[in-house]
mmCIF file of C-alpha atoms in Angstrom:
data_model
loop_
_atom_site.group_PDB
_atom_site.id
_atom_site.type_symbol
_atom_site.label_atom_id
_atom_site.label_comp_id
_atom_site.label_asym_id
_atom_site.label_seq_id
_atom_site.Cartn_x
_atom_site.Cartn_y
_atom_site.Cartn_z
ATOM 1 C CA MET A 1 -39.358 21.070 8.771
ATOM 2 C CA ALA A 2 -36.695 18.670 6.882
ATOM 3 C CA ASP A 3 -38.243 17.699 3.314
ATOM 4 C CA ALA A 4 -37.850 14.208 4.373
ATOM 5 C CA TYR A 5 -37.295 11.893 7.772
ATOM 6 C CA ILE A 6 -35.826 8.581 8.292
ATOM 7 C CA VAL A 7 -38.702 6.945 10.583
ATOM 8 C CA GLY A 8 -37.018 3.284 10.618
ATOM 9 C CA ALA A 9 -34.309 1.495 10.970
ATOM 10 C CA TYR A 10 -33.466 -2.186 11.218
ATOM 11 C CA GLU A 11 -29.807 -4.425 10.609
ATOM 12 C CA LEU A 12 -31.515 -8.739 10.129
ATOM 13 C CA PRO A 13 -29.121 -9.906 13.570
ATOM 14 C CA TYR A 14 -26.981 -12.861 12.065
ATOM 15 C CA ARG A 15 -23.814 -12.855 9.916
ATOM 16 C CA LYS A 16 -24.004 -16.268 8.619
ATOM 17 C CA ALA A 17 -27.655 -17.891 7.103
ATOM 18 C CA PRO A 18 -26.267 -21.176 4.726
ATOM 19 C CA ASP A 19 -31.447 -21.956 5.653
ATOM 20 C CA LYS A 20 -31.972 -18.390 3.516
ATOM 21 C CA SER A 21 -33.041 -17.260 0.155
ATOM 22 C CA VAL A 22 -30.717 -13.137 -0.702
ATOM 23 C CA ALA A 23 -34.643 -12.071 -1.895
ATOM 24 C CA GLN A 24 -36.251 -13.700 1.753
ATOM 25 C CA MET A 25 -33.739 -11.829 4.012
ATOM 26 C CA HIS A 26 -34.874 -8.650 1.808
ATOM 27 C CA GLY A 27 -37.988 -9.435 3.106
ATOM 28 C CA GLU A 28 -37.019 -9.612 6.515
ATOM 29 C CA ALA A 29 -35.314 -6.526 6.605
ATOM 30 C CA ALA A 30 -38.308 -4.708 4.928
ATOM 31 C CA LEU A 31 -41.011 -5.989 7.765
ATOM 32 C CA GLY A 32 -38.085 -5.257 10.684
ATOM 33 C CA ALA A 33 -37.448 -1.363 9.330
ATOM 34 C CA LEU A 34 -41.199 -1.139 8.974
ATOM 35 C CA ALA A 35 -42.460 -2.521 11.979
ATOM 36 C CA ASP A 36 -39.824 -0.016 13.882
ATOM 37 C CA ALA A 37 -41.166 3.169 12.188
ATOM 38 C CA GLY A 38 -44.453 1.643 13.131
ATOM 39 C CA LEU A 39 -46.136 1.127 8.749
ATOM 40 C CA THR A 40 -46.757 -2.304 7.249
ATOM 41 C CA LEU A 41 -45.520 -2.778 3.442
ATOM 42 C CA ALA A 42 -48.969 -1.032 2.564
ATOM 43 C CA ASP A 43 -47.855 2.509 3.563
ATOM 44 C CA VAL A 44 -44.885 1.276 1.226
ATOM 45 C CA ASP A 45 -45.267 3.738 -2.205
ATOM 46 C CA GLY A 46 -42.013 3.984 -3.233
ATOM 47 C CA TYR A 47 -38.927 1.170 -3.466
ATOM 48 C CA PHE A 48 -34.870 1.731 -3.778
ATOM 49 C CA CYS A 49 -32.731 -1.316 -3.989
ATOM 50 C CA ALA A 50 -28.910 -1.786 -5.909
ATOM 51 C CA GLY A 51 -27.526 -4.816 -7.573
ATOM 52 C CA ASP A 52 -27.803 -7.195 -4.287
ATOM 53 C CA ALA A 53 -31.117 -7.723 -5.087
ATOM 54 C CA THR A 54 -31.866 -10.529 -6.714
ATOM 55 C CA GLY A 55 -34.342 -11.347 -10.654
ATOM 56 C CA LEU A 56 -35.084 -7.643 -11.792
ATOM 57 C CA GLY A 57 -34.364 -5.969 -8.970
ATOM 58 C CA PRO A 58 -36.917 -3.562 -7.549
ATOM 59 C CA VAL A 59 -39.185 -5.003 -9.681
ATOM 60 C CA SER A 60 -38.302 -8.757 -8.595
ATOM 61 C CA MET A 61 -38.374 -7.742 -5.269
ATOM 62 C CA ALA A 62 -41.737 -5.036 -5.459
ATOM 63 C CA ASP A 63 -43.352 -8.128 -6.809
ATOM 64 C CA TYR A 64 -42.198 -10.803 -3.882
ATOM 65 C CA LEU A 65 -42.853 -7.845 -1.530
ATOM 66 C CA ASN A 66 -46.150 -7.667 -2.860
ATOM 67 C CA LEU A 67 -45.265 -3.697 -2.798
ATOM 68 C CA ARG A 68 -48.275 -0.902 -5.171
ATOM 69 C CA LEU A 69 -45.703 2.075 -5.815
ATOM 70 C CA ARG A 70 -45.247 5.193 -7.736
ATOM 71 C CA HIS A 71 -42.417 5.707 -7.737
ATOM 72 C CA LEU A 72 -39.003 3.088 -7.773
ATOM 73 C CA ASP A 73 -35.317 3.151 -8.098
ATOM 74 C CA SER A 74 -31.728 0.565 -8.482
ATOM 75 C CA THR A 75 -29.142 3.120 -8.591
ATOM 76 C CA GLU A 76 -25.987 1.216 -8.305
ATOM 77 C CA ILE A 77 -22.787 2.454 -6.885
ATOM 78 C CA GLY A 78 -21.487 -0.160 -5.455
ATOM 79 C CA GLY A 79 -21.775 -0.083 -1.389
ATOM 80 C CA SER A 80 -23.018 3.729 -1.429
ATOM 81 C CA SER A 81 -25.502 2.745 -3.098
ATOM 82 C CA TYR A 82 -27.831 2.842 0.379
ATOM 83 C CA VAL A 83 -26.232 6.114 1.283
ATOM 84 C CA ALA A 84 -27.819 7.411 -2.379
ATOM 85 C CA HIS A 85 -30.476 5.847 -1.802
ATOM 86 C CA VAL A 86 -31.392 7.910 1.823
ATOM 87 C CA ALA A 87 -31.022 11.032 -1.164
ATOM 88 C CA HIS A 88 -33.108 9.985 -4.294
ATOM 89 C CA ALA A 89 -36.101 8.748 -1.485
ATOM 90 C CA ALA A 90 -36.000 12.687 0.148
ATOM 91 C CA GLU A 91 -35.815 14.228 -3.273
ATOM 92 C CA ALA A 92 -38.440 11.537 -4.258
ATOM 93 C CA ILE A 93 -40.889 12.622 -1.338
ATOM 94 C CA ARG A 94 -40.129 16.565 -1.988
ATOM 95 C CA ALA A 95 -40.695 15.928 -5.564
ATOM 96 C CA GLY A 96 -44.609 14.403 -4.520
ATOM 97 C CA LYS A 97 -43.517 11.243 -6.329
ATOM 98 C CA CYS A 98 -43.801 8.932 -3.344
ATOM 99 C CA ASP A 99 -44.843 9.488 0.431
ATOM 100 C CA VAL A 100 -42.759 6.798 1.974
ATOM 101 C CA ALA A 101 -39.923 4.793 0.231
ATOM 102 C CA LEU A 102 -38.660 1.689 1.538
ATOM 103 C CA ILE A 103 -35.434 0.959 1.256
ATOM 104 C CA THR A 104 -33.190 -2.437 1.432
ATOM 105 C CA LEU A 105 -29.902 -4.540 1.580
ATOM 106 C CA ALA A 106 -29.222 -8.678 1.278
ATOM 107 C CA GLY A 107 -26.368 -10.683 0.059
ATOM 108 C CA ARG A 108 -24.992 -14.301 1.177
ATOM 109 C CA PRO A 109 -21.334 -13.999 0.790
ATOM 110 C CA ARG A 110 -20.554 -16.275 2.771
ATOM 111 C CA GLN A 111 -22.376 -19.306 0.610
ATOM 112 C CA GLY A 112 -19.951 -19.107 -2.134
ATOM 113 C CA GLN A 113 -19.788 -15.763 -3.695
ATOM 114 C CA LYS A 114 -16.905 -14.843 -4.871
ATOM 115 C CA GLY A 115 -15.019 -12.110 -4.794
ATOM 116 C CA GLY A 116 -12.810 -9.926 -6.323
ATOM 117 C CA LEU A 117 -14.454 -7.615 -9.364
ATOM 118 C CA PRO A 118 -17.236 -8.837 -9.221
ATOM 119 C CA PHE A 119 -18.942 -7.006 -13.211
ATOM 120 C CA PRO A 120 -15.875 -5.647 -15.390
ATOM 121 C CA GLY A 121 -16.311 -2.925 -17.305
ATOM 122 C CA PRO A 122 -15.532 -1.261 -21.080
ATOM 123 C CA GLU A 123 -12.187 -1.613 -19.143
ATOM 124 C CA GLY A 124 -11.663 -4.713 -18.831
ATOM 125 C CA ALA A 125 -9.741 -6.204 -21.414
ATOM 126 C CA TRP A 126 -6.883 -4.178 -20.874
ATOM 127 C CA GLU A 127 -7.066 -4.685 -16.502
ATOM 128 C CA ILE A 128 -8.787 -7.952 -15.701
ATOM 129 C CA PRO A 129 -5.268 -9.881 -16.887
ATOM 130 C CA PHE A 130 -3.472 -8.748 -14.452
ATOM 131 C CA ARG A 131 -5.474 -10.111 -11.621
ATOM 132 C CA PRO A 132 -6.922 -7.480 -9.695
ATOM 133 C CA VAL A 133 -8.235 -8.150 -6.800
ATOM 134 C CA THR A 134 -10.409 -6.040 -4.097
ATOM 135 C CA ALA A 135 -7.589 -5.580 -1.332
ATOM 136 C CA ASN A 136 -4.909 -5.254 -4.080
ATOM 137 C CA VAL A 137 -6.981 -2.346 -5.200
ATOM 138 C CA TYR A 138 -6.886 -0.746 -2.114
ATOM 139 C CA ALA A 139 -3.096 -1.493 -0.626
ATOM 140 C CA MET A 140 -2.207 0.477 -3.922
ATOM 141 C CA ALA A 141 -3.579 3.556 -2.329
ATOM 142 C CA ALA A 142 -2.359 2.631 1.628
ATOM 143 C CA GLN A 143 1.612 2.507 -0.171
ATOM 144 C CA ARG A 144 1.134 5.710 -2.019
ATOM 145 C CA HIS A 145 -0.075 7.235 1.132
ATOM 146 C CA MET A 146 2.629 6.872 2.693
ATOM 147 C CA HIS A 147 5.336 7.543 0.035
ATOM 148 C CA GLU A 148 3.807 10.425 -0.255
ATOM 149 C CA PHE A 149 2.245 11.978 3.365
ATOM 150 C CA GLY A 150 4.932 9.302 5.721
ATOM 151 C CA THR A 151 1.519 7.628 6.808
ATOM 152 C CA THR A 152 2.511 4.040 8.444
ATOM 153 C CA SER A 153 1.267 1.162 9.003
ATOM 154 C CA GLU A 154 0.960 2.013 12.843
ATOM 155 C CA GLN A 155 -1.314 4.386 12.646
ATOM 156 C CA LEU A 156 -3.537 2.211 10.347
ATOM 157 C CA ALA A 157 -3.461 0.274 13.074
ATOM 158 C CA TRP A 158 -5.585 2.653 15.374
ATOM 159 C CA ILE A 159 -8.630 2.792 12.899
ATOM 160 C CA LYS A 160 -8.503 -1.360 13.729
ATOM 161 C CA VAL A 161 -8.511 -0.481 16.930
ATOM 162 C CA ALA A 162 -10.990 2.043 17.322
ATOM 163 C CA ALA A 163 -13.783 -0.495 15.648
ATOM 164 C CA SER A 164 -12.843 -3.191 18.245
ATOM 165 C CA GLU A 165 -13.636 -0.936 20.941
ATOM 166 C CA HIS A 166 -16.534 -0.616 19.630
ATOM 167 C CA ALA A 167 -17.912 -4.157 18.309
ATOM 168 C CA GLN A 168 -17.072 -5.634 21.989
ATOM 169 C CA HIS A 169 -20.313 -3.864 23.100
ATOM 170 C CA ASN A 170 -22.164 -5.078 19.983
ATOM 171 C CA PRO A 171 -23.056 -9.062 20.362
ATOM 172 C CA HIS A 172 -23.982 -9.644 17.059
ATOM 173 C CA ALA A 173 -20.399 -8.441 15.798
ATOM 174 C CA MET A 174 -18.297 -10.945 14.083
ATOM 175 C CA LEU A 175 -14.894 -9.867 15.575
ATOM 176 C CA PRO A 176 -16.136 -8.506 18.793
ATOM 177 C CA ARG A 177 -12.445 -8.710 20.689
ATOM 178 C CA PRO A 178 -10.784 -5.399 21.583
ATOM 179 C CA VAL A 179 -7.101 -5.639 19.701
ATOM 180 C CA THR A 180 -4.239 -3.675 20.438
ATOM 181 C CA VAL A 181 -1.865 -1.803 17.257
ATOM 182 C CA GLU A 182 0.121 -4.813 18.276
ATOM 183 C CA GLU A 183 -1.403 -7.434 17.326
ATOM 184 C CA VAL A 184 -2.764 -5.516 13.672
ATOM 185 C CA LEU A 185 0.924 -4.999 12.696
ATOM 186 C CA ALA A 186 1.347 -8.848 13.860
ATOM 187 C CA SER A 187 -0.857 -10.319 11.575
ATOM 188 C CA PRO A 188 -0.487 -11.423 8.532
ATOM 189 C CA ILE A 189 -0.277 -8.993 4.968
ATOM 190 C CA ILE A 190 -2.635 -10.148 2.821
ATOM 191 C CA ALA A 191 -1.857 -6.930 0.882
ATOM 192 C CA SER A 192 1.430 -5.539 1.066
ATOM 193 C CA PRO A 193 1.080 -2.735 3.467
ATOM 194 C CA LEU A 194 -2.650 -4.031 4.613
ATOM 195 C CA HIS A 195 -2.025 -5.942 7.134
ATOM 196 C CA MET A 196 -5.312 -8.955 7.694
ATOM 197 C CA LEU A 197 -6.158 -6.358 10.585
ATOM 198 C CA ASP A 198 -6.601 -4.097 7.631
ATOM 199 C CA CYS A 199 -8.638 -4.940 5.972
ATOM 200 C CA CYS A 200 -13.388 -6.075 6.941
ATOM 201 C CA VAL A 201 -14.836 -8.520 8.206
ATOM 202 C CA VAL A 202 -17.060 -11.182 4.850
ATOM 203 C CA SER A 203 -20.675 -11.722 6.023
ATOM 204 C CA ASP A 204 -24.198 -12.558 4.731
ATOM 205 C CA GLY A 205 -27.034 -10.626 6.052
ATOM 206 C CA GLY A 206 -28.795 -7.233 5.558
ATOM 207 C CA GLY A 207 -31.345 -3.864 6.054
ATOM 208 C CA ALA A 208 -33.291 -1.380 6.127
ATOM 209 C CA LEU A 209 -34.434 1.893 5.524
ATOM 210 C CA VAL A 210 -37.962 4.326 5.435
ATOM 211 C CA VAL A 211 -37.747 7.761 5.032
ATOM 212 C CA ALA A 212 -40.906 9.162 5.041
ATOM 213 C CA ARG A 213 -42.743 12.796 4.232
ATOM 214 C CA PRO A 214 -43.469 15.678 7.068
ATOM 215 C CA GLU A 215 -46.657 14.693 7.597
ATOM 216 C CA ILE A 216 -46.140 11.006 7.693
ATOM 217 C CA ALA A 217 -43.192 11.404 10.143
ATOM 218 C CA HIS A 218 -45.121 13.254 12.938
ATOM 219 C CA GLY A 219 -47.529 11.118 13.346
ATOM 220 C CA LEU A 220 -45.061 8.240 14.109
ATOM 221 C CA SER A 221 -43.605 7.769 17.505
ATOM 222 C CA ARG A 222 -40.351 6.416 16.918
ATOM 223 C CA PRO A 223 -38.071 9.672 17.175
ATOM 224 C CA ARG A 224 -37.329 11.619 13.942
ATOM 225 C CA VAL A 225 -34.706 12.100 11.835
ATOM 226 C CA ALA A 226 -33.917 14.825 9.454
ATOM 227 C CA VAL A 227 -31.818 14.391 6.161
ATOM 228 C CA LYS A 228 -30.134 17.504 6.354
ATOM 229 C CA GLY A 229 -27.254 17.306 3.425
ATOM 230 C CA ALA A 230 -26.752 14.950 0.929
ATOM 231 C CA GLY A 231 -24.079 14.985 -1.855
ATOM 232 C CA GLU A 232 -23.275 12.281 -4.987
ATOM 233 C CA SER A 233 -19.440 12.316 -6.843
ATOM 234 C CA TYR A 234 -17.634 8.950 -8.655
ATOM 235 C CA LYS A 235 -13.462 9.045 -9.537
ATOM 236 C CA GLY A 236 -12.951 7.126 -12.425
ATOM 237 C CA GLN A 237 -9.290 7.050 -14.150
ATOM 238 C CA ASN A 238 -9.611 10.528 -16.565
ATOM 239 C CA GLY A 239 -6.969 9.516 -18.987
ATOM 240 C CA GLY A 240 -4.289 8.501 -16.530
ATOM 241 C CA ALA A 241 -3.862 11.969 -15.173
ATOM 242 C CA ILE A 242 -4.871 10.529 -10.924
ATOM 243 C CA ASP A 243 -4.051 10.846 -7.846
ATOM 244 C CA ILE A 244 -5.201 7.693 -5.794
ATOM 245 C CA THR A 245 -5.046 9.719 -2.741
ATOM 246 C CA TRP A 246 -8.027 11.171 -2.512
ATOM 247 C CA SER A 247 -11.865 10.207 -2.942
ATOM 248 C CA ALA A 248 -15.109 11.195 -4.734
ATOM 249 C CA GLY A 249 -15.440 12.239 -1.253
ATOM 250 C CA ARG A 250 -14.206 15.570 -1.366
ATOM 251 C CA MET A 251 -16.867 15.873 -3.899
ATOM 252 C CA SER A 252 -19.707 14.271 -2.238
ATOM 253 C CA GLY A 253 -19.052 15.455 0.672
ATOM 254 C CA ALA A 254 -18.606 19.124 -0.156
ATOM 255 C CA THR A 255 -21.766 18.909 -1.396
ATOM 256 C CA ALA A 256 -23.720 17.998 1.577
ATOM 257 C CA PHE A 257 -22.089 19.790 3.720
ATOM 258 C CA ALA A 258 -23.124 23.053 1.223
ATOM 259 C CA GLU A 259 -26.502 21.616 1.015
ATOM 260 C CA ALA A 260 -27.002 21.166 5.128
ATOM 261 C CA GLY A 261 -25.132 24.686 5.824
ATOM 262 C CA ILE A 262 -22.487 23.344 8.539
ATOM 263 C CA THR A 263 -19.093 22.552 8.695
ATOM 264 C CA PRO A 264 -17.049 18.703 9.564
ATOM 265 C CA ALA A 265 -16.350 20.657 12.903
ATOM 266 C CA ASP A 266 -19.963 20.804 13.910
ATOM 267 C CA ILE A 267 -20.528 16.736 13.721
ATOM 268 C CA LYS A 268 -20.438 14.642 16.992
ATOM 269 C CA TYR A 269 -20.590 11.562 15.215
ATOM 270 C CA ALA A 270 -19.391 9.704 11.881
ATOM 271 C CA SER A 271 -20.447 6.547 10.304
ATOM 272 C CA ILE A 272 -17.652 6.329 7.821
ATOM 273 C CA TYR A 273 -17.100 3.068 4.916
ATOM 274 C CA ASP A 274 -14.370 0.974 6.087
ATOM 275 C CA SER A 275 -14.485 -2.077 3.708
ATOM 276 C CA PHE A 276 -10.050 -1.342 5.206
ATOM 277 C CA THR A 277 -8.740 0.444 6.860
ATOM 278 C CA ILE A 278 -7.349 3.339 4.974
ATOM 279 C CA THR A 279 -10.607 4.046 3.064
ATOM 280 C CA VAL A 280 -11.311 5.204 6.356
ATOM 281 C CA LEU A 281 -8.090 7.648 6.767
ATOM 282 C CA ILE A 282 -8.490 8.965 3.491
ATOM 283 C CA THR A 283 -12.078 9.585 3.726
ATOM 284 C CA LEU A 284 -11.341 11.144 6.774
ATOM 285 C CA GLU A 285 -9.109 13.187 4.791
ATOM 286 C CA ASP A 286 -11.312 13.829 1.601
ATOM 287 C CA LEU A 287 -14.518 15.116 4.365
ATOM 288 C CA GLY A 288 -12.598 17.919 5.793
ATOM 289 C CA PHE A 289 -12.210 16.281 9.526
ATOM 290 C CA CYS A 290 -8.538 16.372 8.691
ATOM 291 C CA ALA A 291 -5.763 17.704 6.783
ATOM 292 C CA ARG A 292 -4.746 15.804 3.546
ATOM 293 C CA GLY A 293 -2.174 14.418 4.202
ATOM 294 C CA ARG A 294 -2.650 14.098 7.941
ATOM 295 C CA GLY A 295 -5.068 11.621 8.805
ATOM 296 C CA GLY A 296 -2.539 9.133 9.823
ATOM 297 C CA ALA A 297 -1.905 12.112 12.958
ATOM 298 C CA PHE A 298 -5.850 12.287 13.610
ATOM 299 C CA VAL A 299 -6.871 8.956 13.272
ATOM 300 C CA ALA A 300 -3.738 7.609 16.130
ATOM 301 C CA ASP A 301 -3.679 7.368 19.530
ATOM 302 C CA GLY A 302 -7.543 6.300 19.795
ATOM 303 C CA ASN A 303 -9.105 10.029 18.119
ATOM 304 C CA LEU A 304 -11.867 8.018 16.539
ATOM 305 C CA ILE A 305 -12.812 5.523 20.452
ATOM 306 C CA SER A 306 -16.683 7.458 21.727
ATOM 307 C CA GLY A 307 -15.925 8.971 24.531
ATOM 308 C CA VAL A 308 -11.839 9.087 24.408
ATOM 309 C CA GLY A 309 -11.766 10.549 20.364
ATOM 310 C CA ALA A 310 -12.641 13.671 19.050
ATOM 311 C CA LEU A 311 -14.839 11.438 16.321
ATOM 312 C CA PRO A 312 -16.640 9.130 17.289
ATOM 313 C CA PHE A 313 -17.023 6.630 14.455
ATOM 314 C CA ASN A 314 -18.631 3.215 13.605
ATOM 315 C CA THR A 315 -19.742 2.736 17.387
ATOM 316 C CA ASP A 316 -21.246 -0.888 15.691
ATOM 317 C CA GLY A 317 -17.322 -2.192 15.235
ATOM 318 C CA GLY A 318 -18.117 -1.166 11.554
ATOM 319 C CA GLY A 319 -17.055 -3.110 8.521
ATOM 320 C CA LEU A 320 -14.302 -4.130 9.995
ATOM 321 C CA CYS A 321 -15.374 -5.891 13.219
ATOM 322 C CA ASN A 322 -19.545 -6.042 12.853
ATOM 323 C CA ASN A 323 -21.028 -7.142 9.101
ATOM 324 C CA HIS A 324 -19.940 -6.016 5.586
ATOM 325 C CA PRO A 325 -23.179 -7.311 4.359
ATOM 326 C CA ALA A 326 -23.279 -8.574 0.838
ATOM 327 C CA ASN A 327 -19.864 -6.762 0.562
ATOM 328 C CA ARG A 328 -21.524 -3.266 0.892
ATOM 329 C CA GLY A 329 -21.366 -1.734 4.125
ATOM 330 C CA GLY A 330 -23.281 1.486 3.478
ATOM 331 C CA MET A 331 -26.388 0.421 4.629
ATOM 332 C CA THR A 332 -25.526 -0.469 8.479
ATOM 333 C CA LYS A 333 -22.963 3.323 8.579
ATOM 334 C CA VAL A 334 -26.746 4.870 7.708
ATOM 335 C CA ILE A 335 -28.459 2.383 10.231
ATOM 336 C CA GLU A 336 -25.778 3.096 13.287
ATOM 337 C CA ALA A 337 -25.992 6.159 13.011
ATOM 338 C CA VAL A 338 -29.960 6.829 12.599
ATOM 339 C CA ARG A 339 -29.081 4.472 16.054
ATOM 340 C CA GLN A 340 -27.047 7.285 18.024
ATOM 341 C CA LEU A 341 -29.064 10.563 16.646
ATOM 342 C CA ARG A 342 -32.242 8.306 18.594
ATOM 343 C CA SER A 343 -29.851 7.897 21.442
ATOM 344 C CA GLU A 344 -30.429 4.100 21.025
ATOM 345 C CA ALA A 345 -26.573 2.916 20.904
ATOM 346 C CA HIS A 346 -25.171 0.170 23.347
ATOM 347 C CA PRO A 347 -24.685 2.246 26.472
ATOM 348 C CA ALA A 348 -21.066 2.402 26.378
ATOM 349 C CA VAL A 349 -20.720 3.904 23.065
ATOM 350 C CA GLN A 350 -23.636 6.695 22.858
ATOM 351 C CA VAL A 351 -22.344 9.680 21.633
ATOM 352 C CA PRO A 352 -23.486 11.934 24.827
ATOM 353 C CA SER A 353 -26.013 14.688 22.931
ATOM 354 C CA CYS A 354 -25.792 13.971 19.632
ATOM 355 C CA ASP A 355 -27.499 16.019 17.207
ATOM 356 C CA LEU A 356 -26.101 15.992 14.130
ATOM 357 C CA ALA A 357 -24.014 13.167 12.340
ATOM 358 C CA LEU A 358 -22.318 12.185 9.305
ATOM 359 C CA VAL A 359 -23.234 9.567 6.634
ATOM 360 C CA HIS A 360 -20.400 8.307 4.133
ATOM 361 C CA GLY A 361 -20.069 5.450 1.586
ATOM 362 C CA THR A 362 -17.711 4.397 -1.278
ATOM 363 C CA GLY A 363 -18.585 2.145 -3.696
ATOM 364 C CA GLY A 364 -15.790 0.541 -5.924
ATOM 365 C CA PHE A 365 -12.220 1.130 -5.626
ATOM 366 C CA LEU A 366 -9.904 3.229 -3.903
ATOM 367 C CA ALA A 367 -7.216 2.811 -6.831
ATOM 368 C CA SER A 368 -8.310 2.460 -9.653
ATOM 369 C CA ARG A 369 -13.131 4.320 -10.132
ATOM 370 C CA HIS A 370 -16.029 4.315 -7.124
ATOM 371 C CA GLY A 371 -18.441 6.146 -6.427
ATOM 372 C CA SER A 372 -18.918 8.048 -2.970
ATOM 373 C CA ALA A 373 -22.200 9.312 -0.915
ATOM 374 C CA THR A 374 -22.778 11.636 1.964
ATOM 375 C CA LEU A 375 -25.130 12.294 3.862
ATOM 376 C CA ILE A 376 -25.739 14.963 7.444
ATOM 377 C CA LEU A 377 -28.476 13.900 9.284
ATOM 378 C CA GLU A 378 -30.105 15.504 12.233
ATOM 379 C CA ARG A 379 -32.177 14.804 15.648
ATOM 380 C CA GLU A 380 -35.454 17.053 16.062
#
């Protein structure tokens, strides 16, 4: 028996929310995930959120939701926070600090939230004068990977193609039309070498997850998704001695695989954070799905397309085509992995006999500093 199970998952269906507050969206997502699990707010005694939550984070949200808590957590590692929250919830349950943990995400970037570097850190005085924005920081990693390993724009384009092939089956996807490699390459350059179609969408929305102790999970009617392994790490500037062609996923993935007692070859489905196509390619190398520098060859020719390739990924369309709520994609990566393990993904993209899935989140910027979180999930 696992120490903890994901028993509820819910994704807000809309991609634009001009008439809703962020707190209201957190509440809607929470109620949706609890209904999916067959539980109520009264059952929740642990709550987890990150920087997208309004006010004083878990304090304000717990008051808004009228929760009675024994444990709360506001870990903030960008878009990977919600992947880490699942691991933290499992740890809290294992330690006896809570029985039912609720994790929520929501945001409204399409209503005026500005892009760029959202929270200048101690590095701000030295970096902000050079006007870094998200796209060009990721483009630096792509340029360097191309220089080091011969990776091509055509290979990166295959990642977008795979996401779009999946998104056509998602009625809520922002970009539901399949695209070709040629169309990706013909789209405008945003930050060389990244084209517009190499970039994720920007969407309002959110989602929630419910993690429960085994005795509670076994009393519910929903399929049980066990948390089998987890890892977290970060990668920074290291005093200037850095290599921007790899990510912190190298460390978080190794920890998760070791804890689960499996290897990348055992994974049937992968949810990979896809803020940009280069994010996916570097992550796949770092997690051990292919050798370093071989990510371009690995993703080419449809290898990430469900029913076609060896490693189906992001079968809801991911951040590249479906949504990227609050500019934080970790939550939806867990939700789609849960759908796959429950055999509740769209039939056109459902992975046969999907019993082991990997989820990986990246929070921050590949070419400067970021956090990573990796989960191994198993259908019981």
